[in-house]
Coordinates of C-alpha atoms and ligand atoms in Angstrom, one line a residue:
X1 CA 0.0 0.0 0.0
X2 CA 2.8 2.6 0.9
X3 CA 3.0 2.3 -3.3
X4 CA -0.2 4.3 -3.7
X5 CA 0.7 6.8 -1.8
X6 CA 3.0 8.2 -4.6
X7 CA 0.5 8.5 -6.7
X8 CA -0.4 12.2 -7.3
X9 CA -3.9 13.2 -9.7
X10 CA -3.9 16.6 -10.7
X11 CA -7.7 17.6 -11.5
X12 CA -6.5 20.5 -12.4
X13 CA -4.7 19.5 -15.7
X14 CA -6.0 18.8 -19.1
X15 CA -4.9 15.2 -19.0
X16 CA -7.6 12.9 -18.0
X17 CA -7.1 11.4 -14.8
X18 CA -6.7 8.0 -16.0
X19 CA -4.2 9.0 -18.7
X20 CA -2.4 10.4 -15.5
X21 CA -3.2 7.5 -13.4
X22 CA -1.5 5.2 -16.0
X23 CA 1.6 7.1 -16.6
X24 CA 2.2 6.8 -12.6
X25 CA 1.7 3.4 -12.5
X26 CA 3.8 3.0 -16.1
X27 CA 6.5 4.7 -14.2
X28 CA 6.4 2.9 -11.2
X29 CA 6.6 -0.8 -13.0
X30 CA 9.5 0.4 -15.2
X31 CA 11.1 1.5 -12.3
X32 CA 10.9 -1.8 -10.7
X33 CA 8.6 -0.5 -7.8
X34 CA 6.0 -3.1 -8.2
X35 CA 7.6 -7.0 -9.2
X36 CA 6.1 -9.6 -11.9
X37 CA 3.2 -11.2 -10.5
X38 CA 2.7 -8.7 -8.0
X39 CA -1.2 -7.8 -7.7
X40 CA -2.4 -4.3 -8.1
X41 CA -4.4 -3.0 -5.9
X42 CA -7.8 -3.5 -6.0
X43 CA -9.9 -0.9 -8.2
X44 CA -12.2 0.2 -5.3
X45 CA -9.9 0.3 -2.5
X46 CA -7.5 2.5 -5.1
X47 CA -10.0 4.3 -6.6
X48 CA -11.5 5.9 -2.6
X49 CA -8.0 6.1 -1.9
X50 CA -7.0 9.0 -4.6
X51 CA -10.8 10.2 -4.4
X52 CA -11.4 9.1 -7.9
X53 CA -14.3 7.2 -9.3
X54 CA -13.4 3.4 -10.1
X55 CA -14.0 3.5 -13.8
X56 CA -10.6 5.8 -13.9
X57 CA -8.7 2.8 -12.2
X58 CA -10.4 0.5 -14.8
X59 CA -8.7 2.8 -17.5
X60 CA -5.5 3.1 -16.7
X61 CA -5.5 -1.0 -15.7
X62 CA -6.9 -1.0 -19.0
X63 CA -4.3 1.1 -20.5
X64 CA -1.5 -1.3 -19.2
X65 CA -2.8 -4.2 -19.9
X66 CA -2.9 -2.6 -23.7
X67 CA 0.9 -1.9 -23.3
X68 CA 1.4 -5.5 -22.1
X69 CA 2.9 -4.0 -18.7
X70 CA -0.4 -6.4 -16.5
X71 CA -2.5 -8.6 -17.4
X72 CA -5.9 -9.8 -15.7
X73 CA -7.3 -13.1 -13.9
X74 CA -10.7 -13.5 -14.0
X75 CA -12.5 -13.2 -11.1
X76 CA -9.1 -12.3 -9.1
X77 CA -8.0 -8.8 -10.2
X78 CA -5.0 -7.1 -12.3
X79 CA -1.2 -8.6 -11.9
X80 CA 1.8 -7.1 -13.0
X81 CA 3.2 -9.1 -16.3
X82 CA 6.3 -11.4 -15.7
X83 CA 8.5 -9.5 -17.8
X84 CA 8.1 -5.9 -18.8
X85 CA 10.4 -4.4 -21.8
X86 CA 12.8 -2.6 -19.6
X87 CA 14.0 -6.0 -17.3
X88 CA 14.2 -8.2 -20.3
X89 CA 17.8 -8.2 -19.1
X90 CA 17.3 -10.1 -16.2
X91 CA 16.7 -13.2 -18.2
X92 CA 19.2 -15.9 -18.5
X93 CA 19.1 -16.0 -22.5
X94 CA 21.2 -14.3 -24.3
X95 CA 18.3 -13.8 -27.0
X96 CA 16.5 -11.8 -24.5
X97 CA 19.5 -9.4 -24.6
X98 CA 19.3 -9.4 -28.1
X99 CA 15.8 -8.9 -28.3
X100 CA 15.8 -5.6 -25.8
X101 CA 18.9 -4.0 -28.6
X102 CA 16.4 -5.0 -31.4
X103 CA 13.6 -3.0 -29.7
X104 CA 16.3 -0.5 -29.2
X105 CA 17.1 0.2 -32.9
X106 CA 20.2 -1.9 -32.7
X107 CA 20.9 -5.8 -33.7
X108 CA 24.0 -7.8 -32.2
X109 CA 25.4 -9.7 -35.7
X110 CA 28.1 -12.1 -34.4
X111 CA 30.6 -13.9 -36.8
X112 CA 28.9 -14.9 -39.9
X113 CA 25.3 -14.3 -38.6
X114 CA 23.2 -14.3 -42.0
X115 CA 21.8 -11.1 -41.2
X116 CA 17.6 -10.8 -42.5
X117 CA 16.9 -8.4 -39.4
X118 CA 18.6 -5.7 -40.8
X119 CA 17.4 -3.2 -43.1
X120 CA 20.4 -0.9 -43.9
X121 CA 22.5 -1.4 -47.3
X122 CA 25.7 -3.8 -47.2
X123 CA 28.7 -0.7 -46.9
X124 CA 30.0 -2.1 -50.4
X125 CA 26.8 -0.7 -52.0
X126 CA 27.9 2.8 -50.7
X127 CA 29.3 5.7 -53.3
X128 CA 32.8 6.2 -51.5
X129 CA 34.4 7.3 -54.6
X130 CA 32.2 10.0 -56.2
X131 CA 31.2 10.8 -52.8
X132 CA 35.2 11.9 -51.9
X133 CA 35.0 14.0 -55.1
X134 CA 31.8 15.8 -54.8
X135 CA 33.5 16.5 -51.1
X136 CA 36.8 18.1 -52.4
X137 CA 34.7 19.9 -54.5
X138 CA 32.7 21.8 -51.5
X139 CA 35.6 22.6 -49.3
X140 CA 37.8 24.3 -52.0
X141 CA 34.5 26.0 -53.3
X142 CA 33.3 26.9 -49.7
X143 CA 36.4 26.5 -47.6
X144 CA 36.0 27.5 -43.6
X145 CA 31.9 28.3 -44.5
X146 CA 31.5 24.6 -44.2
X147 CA 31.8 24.2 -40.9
X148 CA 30.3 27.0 -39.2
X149 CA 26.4 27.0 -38.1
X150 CA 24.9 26.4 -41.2
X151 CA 20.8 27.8 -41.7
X152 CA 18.8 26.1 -39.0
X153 CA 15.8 25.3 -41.9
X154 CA 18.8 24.1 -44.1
X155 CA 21.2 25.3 -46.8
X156 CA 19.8 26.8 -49.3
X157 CA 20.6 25.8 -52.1
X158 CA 20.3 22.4 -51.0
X159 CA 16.9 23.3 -50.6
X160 CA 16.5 24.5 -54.1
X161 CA 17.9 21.4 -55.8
X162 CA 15.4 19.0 -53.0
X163 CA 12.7 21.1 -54.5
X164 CA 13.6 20.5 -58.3
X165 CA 13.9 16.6 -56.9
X166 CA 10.4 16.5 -55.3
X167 CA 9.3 17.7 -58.6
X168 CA 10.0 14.7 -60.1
X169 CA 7.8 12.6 -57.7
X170 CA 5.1 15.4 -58.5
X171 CA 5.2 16.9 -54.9
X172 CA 4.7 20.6 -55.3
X173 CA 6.9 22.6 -52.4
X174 CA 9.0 25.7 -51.4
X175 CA 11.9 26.8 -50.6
X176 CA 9.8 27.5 -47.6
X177 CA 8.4 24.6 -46.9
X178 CA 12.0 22.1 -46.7
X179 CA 12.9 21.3 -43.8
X180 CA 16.5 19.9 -43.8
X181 CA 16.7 17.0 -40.8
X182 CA 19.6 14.8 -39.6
X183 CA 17.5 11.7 -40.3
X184 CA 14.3 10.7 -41.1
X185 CA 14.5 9.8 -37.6
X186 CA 14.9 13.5 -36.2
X187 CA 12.2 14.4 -38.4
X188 CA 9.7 12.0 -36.5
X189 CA 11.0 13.0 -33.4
X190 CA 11.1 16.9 -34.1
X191 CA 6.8 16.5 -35.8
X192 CA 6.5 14.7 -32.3
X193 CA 8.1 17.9 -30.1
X194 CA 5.9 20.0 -32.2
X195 CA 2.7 19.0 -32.3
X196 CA 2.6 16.4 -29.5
X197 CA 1.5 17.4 -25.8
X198 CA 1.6 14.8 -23.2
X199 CA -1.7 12.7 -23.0
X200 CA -2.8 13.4 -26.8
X201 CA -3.6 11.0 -29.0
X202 CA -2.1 9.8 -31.8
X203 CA -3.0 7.0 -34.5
X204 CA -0.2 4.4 -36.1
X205 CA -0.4 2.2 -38.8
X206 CA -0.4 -1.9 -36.5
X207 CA 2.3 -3.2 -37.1
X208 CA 4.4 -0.2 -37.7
X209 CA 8.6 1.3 -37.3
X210 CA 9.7 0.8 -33.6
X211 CA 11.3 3.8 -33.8
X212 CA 8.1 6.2 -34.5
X213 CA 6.2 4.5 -31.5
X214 CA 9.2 5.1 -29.1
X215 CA 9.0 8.9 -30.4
X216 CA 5.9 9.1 -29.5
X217 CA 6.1 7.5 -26.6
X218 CA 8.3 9.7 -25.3
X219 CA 6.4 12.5 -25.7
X220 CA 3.7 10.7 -23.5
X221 CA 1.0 10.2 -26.7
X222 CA -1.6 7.9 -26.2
X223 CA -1.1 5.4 -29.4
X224 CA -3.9 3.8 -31.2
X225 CA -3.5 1.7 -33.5
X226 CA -5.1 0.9 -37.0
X227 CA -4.2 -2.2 -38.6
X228 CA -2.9 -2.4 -42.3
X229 CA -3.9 -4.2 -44.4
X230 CA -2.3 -5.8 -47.7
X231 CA -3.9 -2.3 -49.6
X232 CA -3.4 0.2 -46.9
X233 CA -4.5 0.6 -43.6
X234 CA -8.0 -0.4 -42.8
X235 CA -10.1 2.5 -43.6
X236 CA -13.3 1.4 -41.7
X237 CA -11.8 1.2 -38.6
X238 CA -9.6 4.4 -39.3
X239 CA -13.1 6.2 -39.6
X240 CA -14.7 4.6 -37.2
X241 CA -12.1 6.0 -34.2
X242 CA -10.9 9.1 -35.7
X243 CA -14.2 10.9 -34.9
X244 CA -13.9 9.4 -31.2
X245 CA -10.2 10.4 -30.2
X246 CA -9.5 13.3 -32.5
X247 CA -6.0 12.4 -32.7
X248 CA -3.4 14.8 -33.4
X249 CA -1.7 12.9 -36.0
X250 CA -2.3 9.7 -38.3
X251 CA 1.6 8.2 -38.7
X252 CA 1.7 6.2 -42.2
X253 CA 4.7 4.8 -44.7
X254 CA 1.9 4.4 -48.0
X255 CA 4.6 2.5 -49.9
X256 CA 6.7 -0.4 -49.2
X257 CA 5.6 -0.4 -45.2
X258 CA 8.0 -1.3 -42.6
X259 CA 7.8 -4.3 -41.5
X260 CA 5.1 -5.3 -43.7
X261 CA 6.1 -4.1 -47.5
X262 CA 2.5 -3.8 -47.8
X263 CA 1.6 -0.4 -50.4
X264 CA -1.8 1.7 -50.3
X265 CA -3.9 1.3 -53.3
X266 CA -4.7 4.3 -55.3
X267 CA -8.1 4.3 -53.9
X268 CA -7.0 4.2 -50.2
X269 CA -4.5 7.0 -50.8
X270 CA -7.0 9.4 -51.6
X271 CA -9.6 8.0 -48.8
X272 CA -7.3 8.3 -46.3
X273 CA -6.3 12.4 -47.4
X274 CA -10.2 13.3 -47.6
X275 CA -10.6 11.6 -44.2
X276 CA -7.7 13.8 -43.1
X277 CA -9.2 16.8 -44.2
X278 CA -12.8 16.6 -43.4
X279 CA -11.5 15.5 -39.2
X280 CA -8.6 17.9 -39.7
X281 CA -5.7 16.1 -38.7
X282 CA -2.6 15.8 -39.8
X283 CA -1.1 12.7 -41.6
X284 CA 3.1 12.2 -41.1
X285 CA 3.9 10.0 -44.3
X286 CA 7.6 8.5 -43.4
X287 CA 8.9 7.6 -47.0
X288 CA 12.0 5.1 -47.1
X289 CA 11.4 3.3 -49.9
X290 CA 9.2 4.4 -52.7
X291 CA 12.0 4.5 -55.1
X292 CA 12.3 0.9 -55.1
X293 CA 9.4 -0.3 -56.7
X294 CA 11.1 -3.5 -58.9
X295 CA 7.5 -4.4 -60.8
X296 CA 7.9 -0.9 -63.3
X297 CA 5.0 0.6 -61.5
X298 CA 5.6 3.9 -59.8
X299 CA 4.7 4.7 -56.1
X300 CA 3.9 7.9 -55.8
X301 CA 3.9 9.5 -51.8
X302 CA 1.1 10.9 -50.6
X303 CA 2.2 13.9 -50.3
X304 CA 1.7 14.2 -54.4
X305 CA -1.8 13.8 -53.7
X306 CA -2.3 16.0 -51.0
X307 CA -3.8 19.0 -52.1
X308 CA -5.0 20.9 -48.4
X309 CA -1.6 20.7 -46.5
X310 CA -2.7 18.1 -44.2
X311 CA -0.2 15.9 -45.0
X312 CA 4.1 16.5 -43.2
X313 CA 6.3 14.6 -45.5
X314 CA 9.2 13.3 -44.2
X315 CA 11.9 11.4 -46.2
X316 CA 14.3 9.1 -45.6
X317 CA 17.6 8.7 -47.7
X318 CA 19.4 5.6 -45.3
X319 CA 18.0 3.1 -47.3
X320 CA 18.9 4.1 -50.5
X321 CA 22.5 5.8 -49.6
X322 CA 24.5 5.9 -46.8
X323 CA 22.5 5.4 -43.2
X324 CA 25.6 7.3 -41.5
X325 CA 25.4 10.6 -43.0
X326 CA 22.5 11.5 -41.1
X327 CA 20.7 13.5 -43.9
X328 CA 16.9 13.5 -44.4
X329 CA 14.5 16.1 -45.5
X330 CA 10.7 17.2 -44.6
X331 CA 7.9 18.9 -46.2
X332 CA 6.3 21.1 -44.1
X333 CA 2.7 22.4 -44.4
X334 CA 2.8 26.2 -43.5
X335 CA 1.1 26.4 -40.8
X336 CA 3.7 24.3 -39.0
X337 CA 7.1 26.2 -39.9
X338 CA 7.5 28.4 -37.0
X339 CA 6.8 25.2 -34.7
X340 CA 9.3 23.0 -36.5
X341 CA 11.9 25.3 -36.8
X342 CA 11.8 25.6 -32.5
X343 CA 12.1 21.9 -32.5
X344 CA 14.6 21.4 -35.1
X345 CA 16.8 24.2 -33.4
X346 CA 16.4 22.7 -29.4
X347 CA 17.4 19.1 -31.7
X348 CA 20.7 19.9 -32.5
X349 CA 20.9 23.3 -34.0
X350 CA 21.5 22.0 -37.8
X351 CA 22.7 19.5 -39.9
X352 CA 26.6 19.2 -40.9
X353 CA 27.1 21.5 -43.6
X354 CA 29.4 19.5 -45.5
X355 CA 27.2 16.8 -45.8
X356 CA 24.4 19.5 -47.0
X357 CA 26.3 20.9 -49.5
X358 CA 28.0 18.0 -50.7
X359 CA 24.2 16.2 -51.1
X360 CA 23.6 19.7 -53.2
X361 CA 26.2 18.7 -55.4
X362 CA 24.5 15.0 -56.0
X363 CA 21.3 16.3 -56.3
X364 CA 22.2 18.8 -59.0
X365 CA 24.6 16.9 -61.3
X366 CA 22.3 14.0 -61.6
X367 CA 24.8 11.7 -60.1
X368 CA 21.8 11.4 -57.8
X369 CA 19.8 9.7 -60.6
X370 CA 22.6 7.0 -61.6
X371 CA 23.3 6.2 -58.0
X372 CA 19.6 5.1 -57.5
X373 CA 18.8 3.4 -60.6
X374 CA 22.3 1.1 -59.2
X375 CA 20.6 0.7 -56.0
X376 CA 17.8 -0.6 -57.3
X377 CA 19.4 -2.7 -59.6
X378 CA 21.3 -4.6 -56.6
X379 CA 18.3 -4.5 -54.3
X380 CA 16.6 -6.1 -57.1
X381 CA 19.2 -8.8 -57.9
X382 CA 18.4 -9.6 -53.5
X383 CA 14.8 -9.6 -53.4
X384 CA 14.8 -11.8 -56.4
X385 CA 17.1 -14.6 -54.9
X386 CA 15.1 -14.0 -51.8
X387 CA 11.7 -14.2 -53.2
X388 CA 12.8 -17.4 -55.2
X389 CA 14.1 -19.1 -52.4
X390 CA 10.9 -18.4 -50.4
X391 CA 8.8 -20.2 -53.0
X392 CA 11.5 -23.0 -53.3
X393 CA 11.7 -24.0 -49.0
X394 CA 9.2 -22.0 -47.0
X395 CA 6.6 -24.3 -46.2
X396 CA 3.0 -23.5 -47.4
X397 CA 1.3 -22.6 -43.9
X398 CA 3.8 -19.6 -43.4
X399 CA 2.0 -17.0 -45.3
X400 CA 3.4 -13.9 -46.9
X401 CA 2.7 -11.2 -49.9
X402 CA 5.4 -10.8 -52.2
X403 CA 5.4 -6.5 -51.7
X404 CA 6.8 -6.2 -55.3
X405 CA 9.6 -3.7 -54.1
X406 CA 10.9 -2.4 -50.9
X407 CA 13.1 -4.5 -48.6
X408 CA 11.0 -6.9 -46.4
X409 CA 8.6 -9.5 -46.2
X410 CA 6.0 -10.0 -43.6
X411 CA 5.4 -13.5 -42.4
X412 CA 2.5 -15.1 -40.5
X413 CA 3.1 -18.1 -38.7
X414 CA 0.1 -20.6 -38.3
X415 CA -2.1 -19.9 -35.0
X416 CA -0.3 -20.8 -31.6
X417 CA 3.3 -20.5 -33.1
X418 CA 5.3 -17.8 -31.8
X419 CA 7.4 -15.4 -33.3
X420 CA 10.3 -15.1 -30.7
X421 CA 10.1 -19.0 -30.6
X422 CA 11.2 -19.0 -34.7
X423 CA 13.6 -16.1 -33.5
X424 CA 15.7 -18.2 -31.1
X425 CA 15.7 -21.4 -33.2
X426 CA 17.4 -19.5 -35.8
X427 CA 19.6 -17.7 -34.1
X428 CA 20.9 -21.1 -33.0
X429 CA 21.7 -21.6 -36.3
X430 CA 23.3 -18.3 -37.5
X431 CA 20.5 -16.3 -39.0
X432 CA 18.6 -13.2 -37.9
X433 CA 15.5 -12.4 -38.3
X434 CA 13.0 -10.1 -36.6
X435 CA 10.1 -11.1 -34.1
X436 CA 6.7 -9.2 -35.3
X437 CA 6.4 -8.4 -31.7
X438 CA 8.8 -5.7 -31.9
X439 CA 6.4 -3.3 -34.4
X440 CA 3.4 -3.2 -32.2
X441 CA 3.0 -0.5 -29.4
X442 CA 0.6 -2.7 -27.2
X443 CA 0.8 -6.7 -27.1
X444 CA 0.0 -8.0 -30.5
X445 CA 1.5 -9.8 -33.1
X446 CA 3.3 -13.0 -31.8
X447 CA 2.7 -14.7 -34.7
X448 CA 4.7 -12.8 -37.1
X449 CA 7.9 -12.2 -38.3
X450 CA 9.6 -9.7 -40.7
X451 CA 12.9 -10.6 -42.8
X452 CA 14.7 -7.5 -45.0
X453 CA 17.2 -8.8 -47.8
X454 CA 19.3 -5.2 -47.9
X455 CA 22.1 -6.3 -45.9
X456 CA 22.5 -10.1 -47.0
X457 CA 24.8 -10.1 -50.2
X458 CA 23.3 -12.3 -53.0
X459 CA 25.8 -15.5 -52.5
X460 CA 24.1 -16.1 -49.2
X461 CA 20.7 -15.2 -49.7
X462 CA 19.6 -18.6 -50.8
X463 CA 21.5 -20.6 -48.2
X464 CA 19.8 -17.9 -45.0
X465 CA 16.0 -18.5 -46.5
X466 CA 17.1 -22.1 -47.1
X467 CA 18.1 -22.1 -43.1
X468 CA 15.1 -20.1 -42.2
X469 CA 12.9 -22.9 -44.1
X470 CA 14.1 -25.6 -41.9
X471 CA 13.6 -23.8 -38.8
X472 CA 10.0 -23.3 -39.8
X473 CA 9.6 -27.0 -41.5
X474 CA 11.1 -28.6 -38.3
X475 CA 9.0 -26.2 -35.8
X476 CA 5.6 -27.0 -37.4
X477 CA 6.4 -30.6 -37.4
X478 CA 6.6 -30.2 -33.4
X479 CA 3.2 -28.5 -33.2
X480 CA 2.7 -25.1 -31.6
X481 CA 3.2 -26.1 -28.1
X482 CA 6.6 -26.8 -28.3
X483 CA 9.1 -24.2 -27.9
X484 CA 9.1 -21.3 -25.4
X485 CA 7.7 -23.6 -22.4
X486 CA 10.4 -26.5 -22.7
X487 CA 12.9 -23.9 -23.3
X488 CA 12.1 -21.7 -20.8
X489 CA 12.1 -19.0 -23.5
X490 CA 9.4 -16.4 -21.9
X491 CA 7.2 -14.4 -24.3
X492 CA 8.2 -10.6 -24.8
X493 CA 6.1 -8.7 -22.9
Ligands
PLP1 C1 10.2 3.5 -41.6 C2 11.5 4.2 -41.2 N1 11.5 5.5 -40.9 C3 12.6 6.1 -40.5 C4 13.7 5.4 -40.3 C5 14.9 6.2 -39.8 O1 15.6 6.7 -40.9 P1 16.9 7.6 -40.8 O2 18.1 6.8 -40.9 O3 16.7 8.5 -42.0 O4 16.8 8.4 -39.6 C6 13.8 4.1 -40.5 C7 15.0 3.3 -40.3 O5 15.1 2.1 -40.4 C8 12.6 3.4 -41.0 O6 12.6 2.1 -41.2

């Protein structure tokens, strides 16, 4: 009991006080305060003890049961899950580690790991050469101007030539309206400093990027989320809650999803911009991919269609260049710049002005142009291998959508077989994939996995899937109960 007596409500705050009640409690778990198993108090007795009513108990209990932080017995009340995100480290397994990097953004490859959790180019695929010229070429041009503060909003030049770029993927924009960001990254977390106060609610694509929902976590948002679908994100239910949370923001990738490789039809595209605009929200489309379409077809963003403003464009250039130069742009609707520019400034003041400048350089001498029509050729020499060794050793009750471009595919595992369980066993065996778990901001999606062919080169493509098949073939075989009980592997939580 002498943990409720931290607990503090405010009535005189904005936030409900459920939202606030479940932040407390987050806190406290996280910080160890209550232990796995551990009953939480009982809703009456807590809800006379703050003075609230009991459905704001219910709520937040609710709330954390969503985040996967308790879970309930019937008839017995709310317990504290065994394992919460932030002691994963306490178990004896090493993949449990290696699990808690993954949610972190980073994977542990060891040796000759076969590496299908990654989704960042293989360094050979980088420009080094061209990219030392077009450097030389900067500092004698700009010489000690390179390295002071550079234009908080971005060189400008640079944001001339991103303007002339967009044009090609007929998105209209100003000089204005760029946004120059150290990451794609940065940009989610800067939209998230700008627009997000603590308790609002936001909406994400299920599954979706583990790094947008820890952005938005750490801003304290309230995340909902929408599934997707094979065509885009499911419409009905988009609808159906966006007029009963008004949330701030709708976060979507409408081609080539991450994890899922899934792209919005046509149709949904435009749906999901008039839904925008008639509820007035905005919509942060995270591009990363749509230059990698390998079927012919073009995917064009969004933010081509979006004819109101209602849509931030942000856009990634890791995939397709060089992850460590920390250079991504964003599109920002008017309305916004003042409030972008104060979060871009308290980020990090600007981005390197050499990198900038020498990305001007790229941009303007079409070496831009040749260097992705060779990335795409590679990535399309991968996911070719990959997707033909898929067909030739997966077995037929794994089911997957070949995404026709990008650099995943999403797998779902026959009911009762778990994702971290098909993790493990192949890690056993040298080859990383990634548990589903990982892209969901509540408790969902056990049963799927995601595997990226951008940092596997081709010679081992077809001996990794080949490994990955076996897994799967020898796991179904054992039926769905074996695995994490007789290895004592628990589930993520
Ligand atoms: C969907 C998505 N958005 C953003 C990022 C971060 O990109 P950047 O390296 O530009 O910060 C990633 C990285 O994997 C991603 O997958």
């Amino acid at each position: 009991m002498e943990k409720i007596v931290t607990i503090h409500l405010d009535r005189g705050l904005d936030t409900p006080l459920y939202t606030q009640l479940f932040w407390q409690l987050r806190s406290l778990i996280k910080e160890g305060v209550f232990q796995p198993d551990e009953k939480l108090p009982p809703i009456r007795m807590l809800a006379s003890e703050l003075g609230v009513n009991s459905i704001t108990v219910v709520n937040a209990y609710k709330q954390l049961e969503k985040e996967g932080l308790a879970y309930s017995k019937v008839g017995s009340g709310t317990y504290i899950s065994p394992v919460n995100r932030d002691e994963r480290s306490t178990f004896a397994y090493e993949e449990a580690d290696d699990l808690r990097m993954m949610e972190r953004g980073q994977i542990s490859v060891k040796g000759d790991t076969i590496n299908f959790a990654s989704a960042t180019p293989t360094p050979d695929l980088f420009p080094v050469e061209n990219f030392k010229t077009l450097v030389n070429r900067v500092l004698d041009r700009d010489k000690g101007d390179v390295f002071g503060y550079q234009q908080i909003q971005g060189f400008q030049p640079l944001r001339q030539s991103i303007c002339m770029y967009l044009e090609k993927y007929s998105i209209t924009s100003s000089v204005d309206s760029i946004q120059v960001i150290s990451g794609a990254q940065q940009g989610i977390d800067i939209v998230s400093k700008a627009l997000i106060e603590f308790g609002d609610c936001i909406f994400i694509e299920s599954p979706t990027y583990r790094g947008a929902i820890e952005a938005f976590k750490s801003r304290g948002a309230r995340i909902v989320e929408i599934p997707i679908e094979e065509d885009g994100i499911n419409l009905g239910e988009l609808e159906q809650k966006i007029s009963l949370y008004n949330p701030k923001l709708v976060y979507v990738m409408p081609n080539f999803q991450n994890p899922t490789g899934y792209s919005y039809s046509d149709e949904k595209k435009q749906r999901i911009l008039q839904i925008a605009r008639a509820h007035n929200t905005y919509i942060v489309e995270d591009d990363f991919l749509s230059e990698l379409s390998y079927t012919g077809s073009t995917s064009l963003p969004l933010k081509a269609l979006d004819h109101s403003e209602n849509v931030i464009y942000i856009k990634s250039f890791s995939k397709i260049f060089m992850p460590g130069l920390r250079l991504g742009f964003m599109v920002v609707p008017g309305r916004l710049w003042n409030r972008v520019l104060s979060a871009k400034h308290t980020s990090d003041i600007s981005t390197s002005g050499l990198i900038q400048r020498t990305f001007d350089l790229y941009l303007r001498e079409d070496v831009w142009v040749e260097h992705i029509e060779y990335m795409k050729e590679k990535y399309r020499k991968r996911y070719e291998l990959f997707m033909g060794a898929l067909r030739d050793s997966f077995p037929g009750e794994v089911n997957y959508k070949d995404p026709g471009g990008g650099l995943h595919v999403w797998f779902q595992l026959p009911q009762g077989y778990s994702d971290e369980e098909v993790y493990a066993r192949c890690l056993k065996k040298g080859v990383l994939i990634t548990p589903g778990s990982l892209f969901y901001s509540g408790s969902s999606g056990r049963s799927h996995f995601r595997m990226s062919f951008a940092s596997v080169h081709s010679d081992r493509i077809v001996k990794g899937v080949k490994m990955v098949g076996s897994v799967l073939e020898e796991y179904l075989k054992e039926g769905a109960a074996a695995g994490s009980q007789t290895e004592g592997y628990s589930p993520f939580m």
